[in-house]
Short mmCIF file of C-alpha atoms in Angstrom, two decimals:
data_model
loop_
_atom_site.label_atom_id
_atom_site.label_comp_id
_atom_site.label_asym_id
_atom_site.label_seq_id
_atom_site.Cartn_x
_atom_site.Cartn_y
_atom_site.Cartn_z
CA UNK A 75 -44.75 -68.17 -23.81
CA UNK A 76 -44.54 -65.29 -26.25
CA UNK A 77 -43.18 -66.06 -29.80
CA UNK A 78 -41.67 -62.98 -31.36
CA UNK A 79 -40.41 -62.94 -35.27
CA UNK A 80 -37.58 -60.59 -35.53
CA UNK A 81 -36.44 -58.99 -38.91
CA UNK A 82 -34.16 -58.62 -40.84
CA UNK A 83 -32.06 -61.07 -39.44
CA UNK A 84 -28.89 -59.29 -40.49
CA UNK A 85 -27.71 -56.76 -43.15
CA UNK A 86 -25.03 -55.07 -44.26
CA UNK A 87 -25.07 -51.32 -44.13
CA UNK A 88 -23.20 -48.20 -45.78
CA UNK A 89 -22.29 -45.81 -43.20
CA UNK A 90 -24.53 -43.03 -42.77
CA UNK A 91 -27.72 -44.56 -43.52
CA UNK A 92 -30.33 -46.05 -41.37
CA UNK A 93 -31.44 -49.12 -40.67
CA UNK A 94 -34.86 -50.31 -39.02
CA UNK A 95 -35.48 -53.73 -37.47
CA UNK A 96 -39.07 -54.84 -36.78
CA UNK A 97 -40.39 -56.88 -34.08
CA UNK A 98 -43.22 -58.76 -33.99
CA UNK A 99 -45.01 -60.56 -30.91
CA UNK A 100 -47.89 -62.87 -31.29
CA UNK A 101 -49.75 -61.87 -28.11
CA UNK A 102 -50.16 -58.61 -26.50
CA UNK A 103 -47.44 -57.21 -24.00
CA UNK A 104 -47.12 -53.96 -22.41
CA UNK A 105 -43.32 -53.53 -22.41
CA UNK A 106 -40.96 -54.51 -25.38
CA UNK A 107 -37.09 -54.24 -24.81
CA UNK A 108 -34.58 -53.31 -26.99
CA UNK A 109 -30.84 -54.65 -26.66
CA UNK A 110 -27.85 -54.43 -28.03
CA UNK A 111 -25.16 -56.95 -28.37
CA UNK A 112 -21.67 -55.65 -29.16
CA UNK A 113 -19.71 -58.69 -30.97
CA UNK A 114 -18.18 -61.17 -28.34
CA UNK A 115 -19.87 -58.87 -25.30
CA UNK A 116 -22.84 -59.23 -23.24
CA UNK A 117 -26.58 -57.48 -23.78
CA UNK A 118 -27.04 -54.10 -22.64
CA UNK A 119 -30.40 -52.53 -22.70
CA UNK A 120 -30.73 -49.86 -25.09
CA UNK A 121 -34.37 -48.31 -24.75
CA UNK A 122 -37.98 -49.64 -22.80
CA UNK A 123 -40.92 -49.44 -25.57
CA UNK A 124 -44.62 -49.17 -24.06
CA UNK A 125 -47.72 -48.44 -26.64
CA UNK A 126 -48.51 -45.00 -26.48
CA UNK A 127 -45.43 -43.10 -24.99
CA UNK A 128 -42.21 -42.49 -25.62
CA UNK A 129 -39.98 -44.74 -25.08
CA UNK A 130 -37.30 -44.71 -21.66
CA UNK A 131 -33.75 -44.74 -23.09
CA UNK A 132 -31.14 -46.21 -20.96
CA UNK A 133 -27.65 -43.71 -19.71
CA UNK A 134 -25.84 -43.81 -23.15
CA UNK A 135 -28.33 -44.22 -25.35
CA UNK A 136 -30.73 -41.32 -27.36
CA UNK A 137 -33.40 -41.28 -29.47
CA UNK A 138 -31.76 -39.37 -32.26
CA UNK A 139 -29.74 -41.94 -32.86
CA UNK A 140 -32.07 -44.83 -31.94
CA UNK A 141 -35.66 -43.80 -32.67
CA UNK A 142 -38.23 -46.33 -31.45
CA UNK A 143 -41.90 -46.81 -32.83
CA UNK A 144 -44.41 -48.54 -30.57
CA UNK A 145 -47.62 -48.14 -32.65
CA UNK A 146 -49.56 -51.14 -30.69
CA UNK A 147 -49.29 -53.92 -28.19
CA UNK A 148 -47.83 -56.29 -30.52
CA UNK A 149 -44.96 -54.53 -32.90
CA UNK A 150 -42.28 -52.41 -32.32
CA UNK A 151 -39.32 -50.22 -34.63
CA UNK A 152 -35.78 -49.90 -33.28
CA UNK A 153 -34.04 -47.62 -35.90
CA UNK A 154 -30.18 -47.49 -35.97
CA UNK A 155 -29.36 -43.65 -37.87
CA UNK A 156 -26.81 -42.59 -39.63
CA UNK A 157 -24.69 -45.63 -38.83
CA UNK A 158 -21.25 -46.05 -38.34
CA UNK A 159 -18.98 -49.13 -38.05
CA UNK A 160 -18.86 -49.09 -34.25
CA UNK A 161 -22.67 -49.74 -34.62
CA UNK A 162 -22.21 -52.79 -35.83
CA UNK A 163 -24.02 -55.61 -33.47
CA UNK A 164 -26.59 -57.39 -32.84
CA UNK A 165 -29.51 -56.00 -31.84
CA UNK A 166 -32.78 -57.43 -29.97
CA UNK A 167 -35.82 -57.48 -28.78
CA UNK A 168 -37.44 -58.91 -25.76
CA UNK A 169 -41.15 -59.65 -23.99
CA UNK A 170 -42.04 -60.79 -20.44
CA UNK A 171 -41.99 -64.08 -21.15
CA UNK A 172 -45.43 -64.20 -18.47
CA UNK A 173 -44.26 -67.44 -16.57
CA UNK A 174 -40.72 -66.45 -16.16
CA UNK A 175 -37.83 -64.39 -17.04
CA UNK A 176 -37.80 -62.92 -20.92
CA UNK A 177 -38.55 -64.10 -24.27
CA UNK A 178 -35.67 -62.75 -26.97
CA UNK A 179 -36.36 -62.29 -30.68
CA UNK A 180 -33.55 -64.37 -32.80
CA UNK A 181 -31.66 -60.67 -33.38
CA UNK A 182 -30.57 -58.65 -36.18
CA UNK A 183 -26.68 -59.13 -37.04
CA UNK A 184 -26.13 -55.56 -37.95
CA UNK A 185 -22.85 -54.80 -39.98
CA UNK A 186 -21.86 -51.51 -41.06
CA UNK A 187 -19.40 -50.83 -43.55
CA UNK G 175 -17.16 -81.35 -13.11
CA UNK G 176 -15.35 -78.45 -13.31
CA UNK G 177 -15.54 -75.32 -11.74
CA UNK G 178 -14.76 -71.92 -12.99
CA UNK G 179 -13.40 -69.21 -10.81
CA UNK G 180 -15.67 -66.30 -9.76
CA UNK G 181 -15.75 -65.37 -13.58
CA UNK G 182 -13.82 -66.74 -16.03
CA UNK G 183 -15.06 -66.61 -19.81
CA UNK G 184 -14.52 -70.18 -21.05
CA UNK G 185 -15.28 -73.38 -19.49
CA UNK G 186 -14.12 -76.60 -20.88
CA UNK G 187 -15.80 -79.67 -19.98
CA UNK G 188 -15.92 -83.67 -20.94
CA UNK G 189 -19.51 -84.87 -22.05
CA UNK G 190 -21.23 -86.39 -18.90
CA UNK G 191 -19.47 -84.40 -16.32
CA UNK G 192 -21.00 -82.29 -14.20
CA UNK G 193 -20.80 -78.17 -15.00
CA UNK G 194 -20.42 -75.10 -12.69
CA UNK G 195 -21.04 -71.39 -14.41
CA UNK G 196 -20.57 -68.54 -11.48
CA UNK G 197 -21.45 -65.55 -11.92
CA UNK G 198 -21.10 -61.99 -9.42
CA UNK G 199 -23.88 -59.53 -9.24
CA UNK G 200 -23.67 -56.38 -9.17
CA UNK G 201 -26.57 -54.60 -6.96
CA UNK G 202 -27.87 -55.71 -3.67
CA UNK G 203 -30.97 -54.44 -3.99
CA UNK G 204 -31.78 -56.64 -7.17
CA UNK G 205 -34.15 -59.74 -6.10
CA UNK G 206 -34.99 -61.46 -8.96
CA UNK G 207 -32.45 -63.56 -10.94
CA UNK G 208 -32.16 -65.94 -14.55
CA UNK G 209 -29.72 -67.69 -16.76
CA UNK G 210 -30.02 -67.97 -19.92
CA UNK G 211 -28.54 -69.92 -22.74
CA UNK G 212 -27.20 -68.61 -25.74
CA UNK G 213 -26.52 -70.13 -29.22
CA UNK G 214 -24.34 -69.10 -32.08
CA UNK G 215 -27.21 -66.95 -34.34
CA UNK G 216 -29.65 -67.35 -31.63
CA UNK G 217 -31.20 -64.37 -28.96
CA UNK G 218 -31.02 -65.77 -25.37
CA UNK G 219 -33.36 -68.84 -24.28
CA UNK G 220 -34.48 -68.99 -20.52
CA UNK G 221 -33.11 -71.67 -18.52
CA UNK G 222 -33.86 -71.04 -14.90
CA UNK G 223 -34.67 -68.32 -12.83
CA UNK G 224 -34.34 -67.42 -8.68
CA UNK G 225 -35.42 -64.97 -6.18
CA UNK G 226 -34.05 -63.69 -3.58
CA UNK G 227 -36.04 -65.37 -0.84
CA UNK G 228 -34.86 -68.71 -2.26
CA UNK G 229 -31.01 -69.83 -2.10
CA UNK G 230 -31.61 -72.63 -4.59
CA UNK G 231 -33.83 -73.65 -7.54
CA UNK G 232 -33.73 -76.87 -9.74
CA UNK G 233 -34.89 -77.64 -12.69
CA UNK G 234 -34.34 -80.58 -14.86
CA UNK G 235 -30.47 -81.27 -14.89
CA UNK G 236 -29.69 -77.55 -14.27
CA UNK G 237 -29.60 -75.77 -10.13
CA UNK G 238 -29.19 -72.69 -9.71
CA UNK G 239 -27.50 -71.27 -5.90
CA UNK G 240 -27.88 -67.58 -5.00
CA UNK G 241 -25.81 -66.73 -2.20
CA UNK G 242 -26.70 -62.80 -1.53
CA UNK G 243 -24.06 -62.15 1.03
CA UNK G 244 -21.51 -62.59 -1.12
CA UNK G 245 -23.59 -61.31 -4.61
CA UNK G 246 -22.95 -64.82 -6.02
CA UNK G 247 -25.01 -66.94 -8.38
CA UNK G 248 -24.04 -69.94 -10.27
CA UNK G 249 -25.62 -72.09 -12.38
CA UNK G 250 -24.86 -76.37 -12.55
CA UNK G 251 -25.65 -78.32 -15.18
CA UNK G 252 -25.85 -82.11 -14.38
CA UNK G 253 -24.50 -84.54 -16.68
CA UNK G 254 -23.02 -82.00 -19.62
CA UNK G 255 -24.08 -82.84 -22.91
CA UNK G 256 -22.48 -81.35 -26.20
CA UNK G 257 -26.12 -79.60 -26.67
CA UNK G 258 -25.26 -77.90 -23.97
CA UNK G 259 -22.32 -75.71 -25.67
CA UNK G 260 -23.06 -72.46 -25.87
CA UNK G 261 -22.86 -68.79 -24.14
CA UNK G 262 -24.27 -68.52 -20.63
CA UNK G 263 -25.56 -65.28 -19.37
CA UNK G 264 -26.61 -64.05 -15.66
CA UNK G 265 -29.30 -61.11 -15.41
CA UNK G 266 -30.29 -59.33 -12.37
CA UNK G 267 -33.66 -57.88 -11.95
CA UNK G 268 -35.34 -55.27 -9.96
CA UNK G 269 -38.92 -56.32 -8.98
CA UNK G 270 -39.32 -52.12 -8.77
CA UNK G 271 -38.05 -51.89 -12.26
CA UNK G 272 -39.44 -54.73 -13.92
CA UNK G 273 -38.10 -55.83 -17.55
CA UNK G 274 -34.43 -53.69 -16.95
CA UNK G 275 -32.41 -56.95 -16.96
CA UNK G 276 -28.30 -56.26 -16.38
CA UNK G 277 -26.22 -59.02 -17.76
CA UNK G 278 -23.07 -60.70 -16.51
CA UNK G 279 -20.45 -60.88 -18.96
CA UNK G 280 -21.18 -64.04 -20.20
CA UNK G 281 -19.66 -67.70 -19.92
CA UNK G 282 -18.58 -69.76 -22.79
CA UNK G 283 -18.98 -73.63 -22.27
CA UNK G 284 -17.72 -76.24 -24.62
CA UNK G 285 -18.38 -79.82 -24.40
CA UNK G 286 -15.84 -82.06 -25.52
CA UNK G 287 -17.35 -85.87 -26.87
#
């Protein structure tokens, strides 16, 4: 199955700034998923990332505030802008996994102070 | 073992008993099903996965029973080891909307030595 190296693994942020995690997949894949993970909650899916469109943003969520990059079929950008505490999480990335269910990046522990 | 109500978010158990997770879905019209394992720092690992034309999968030391009238899945874990401690998630799937995973809340199992 897909490996995928996920970075940073977490940070510390001022609010108002911007942060931008990069993931990495070591095969191709035509979708990339982005999640979020509020602390002590479940995932819900933030945006769908294919190569060469925008990406689909899920009820809640806007690309203002959570620009994606998808510049091939192995990388993709989630930025978090001008940040405020209540976006601190943990944020991931996923892949078809190609033999069943999804492969998750280790996530970025995102604190914003 | 021990089993959990419909959804409760801990679950106790002794090392070598037998575990039940449950887990209620939310649409009917999903048809594809997984569990996945969660540890602390860690993005979600695959553990098993079901579709709807099955009402039970096993794998090794884990079963999985999807009972659609009800919108029920649960997961069993044979023989409970204190690896076995983490968070457990359900997603539902969409065949029509591949890669849009909805998780369950999330089930926190401890394994006492």
């Amino acid at each position: 199955s897909a490996v995928i190296s996920q970075k940073p693994s977490r940070d510390i942020c001022q609010r108002g700034t911007s942060l931008t995690i990069q993931c990495q997949v070591d095969s191709q894949v035509t979708m990339m998923f982005w999640y979020r993970q509020q602390p002590g909650q479940s995932l819900t899916l933030i945006a769908t990332a294919n190569q060469g469109s925008e990406a689909t943003y899920e009820s809640g969520f806007v690309i203002d505030k959570f620009p994606i990059s998808r510049p091939n079929l192995t990388f993709s950008t989630l930025t978090v802008s001008n940040m405020s505490p209540e976006d601190s999480s943990i944020y991931l990335c996923s892949v078809d996994s190609g033999w069943g269910g999804y492969t998750f990046g280790s996530g970025t522990r995102l604190t914003v102070v | 073992g021990e089993s959990v109500g419909l959804h409760l978010p801990t679950l106790s158990v002794q090392e070598g008993d037998n575990s039940i997770i449950n887990c209620a879905y939310s649409n009917s019209a999903s048809d594809y099903f997984i569990w996945y394992k969660q540890e602390s720092g860690k993005g979600p690992q695959f553990i098993i996965d079901i579709r709807s034309n099955m009402d039970k999968r096993q794998g090794q030391r884990v079963t999985v029973l999807l009972n659609k009238t009800v919108k029920h899945l649960s997961l069993q874990i044979a023989a409970t080891q204190p690896g076995d401690s983490a968070v457990y998630f359900c997603a539902e799937n969409m065949s029509t909307n591949a890669g849009k995973s909805t998780f369950g809340d999330g089930t926190t199992l401890t394994v006492k030595p």
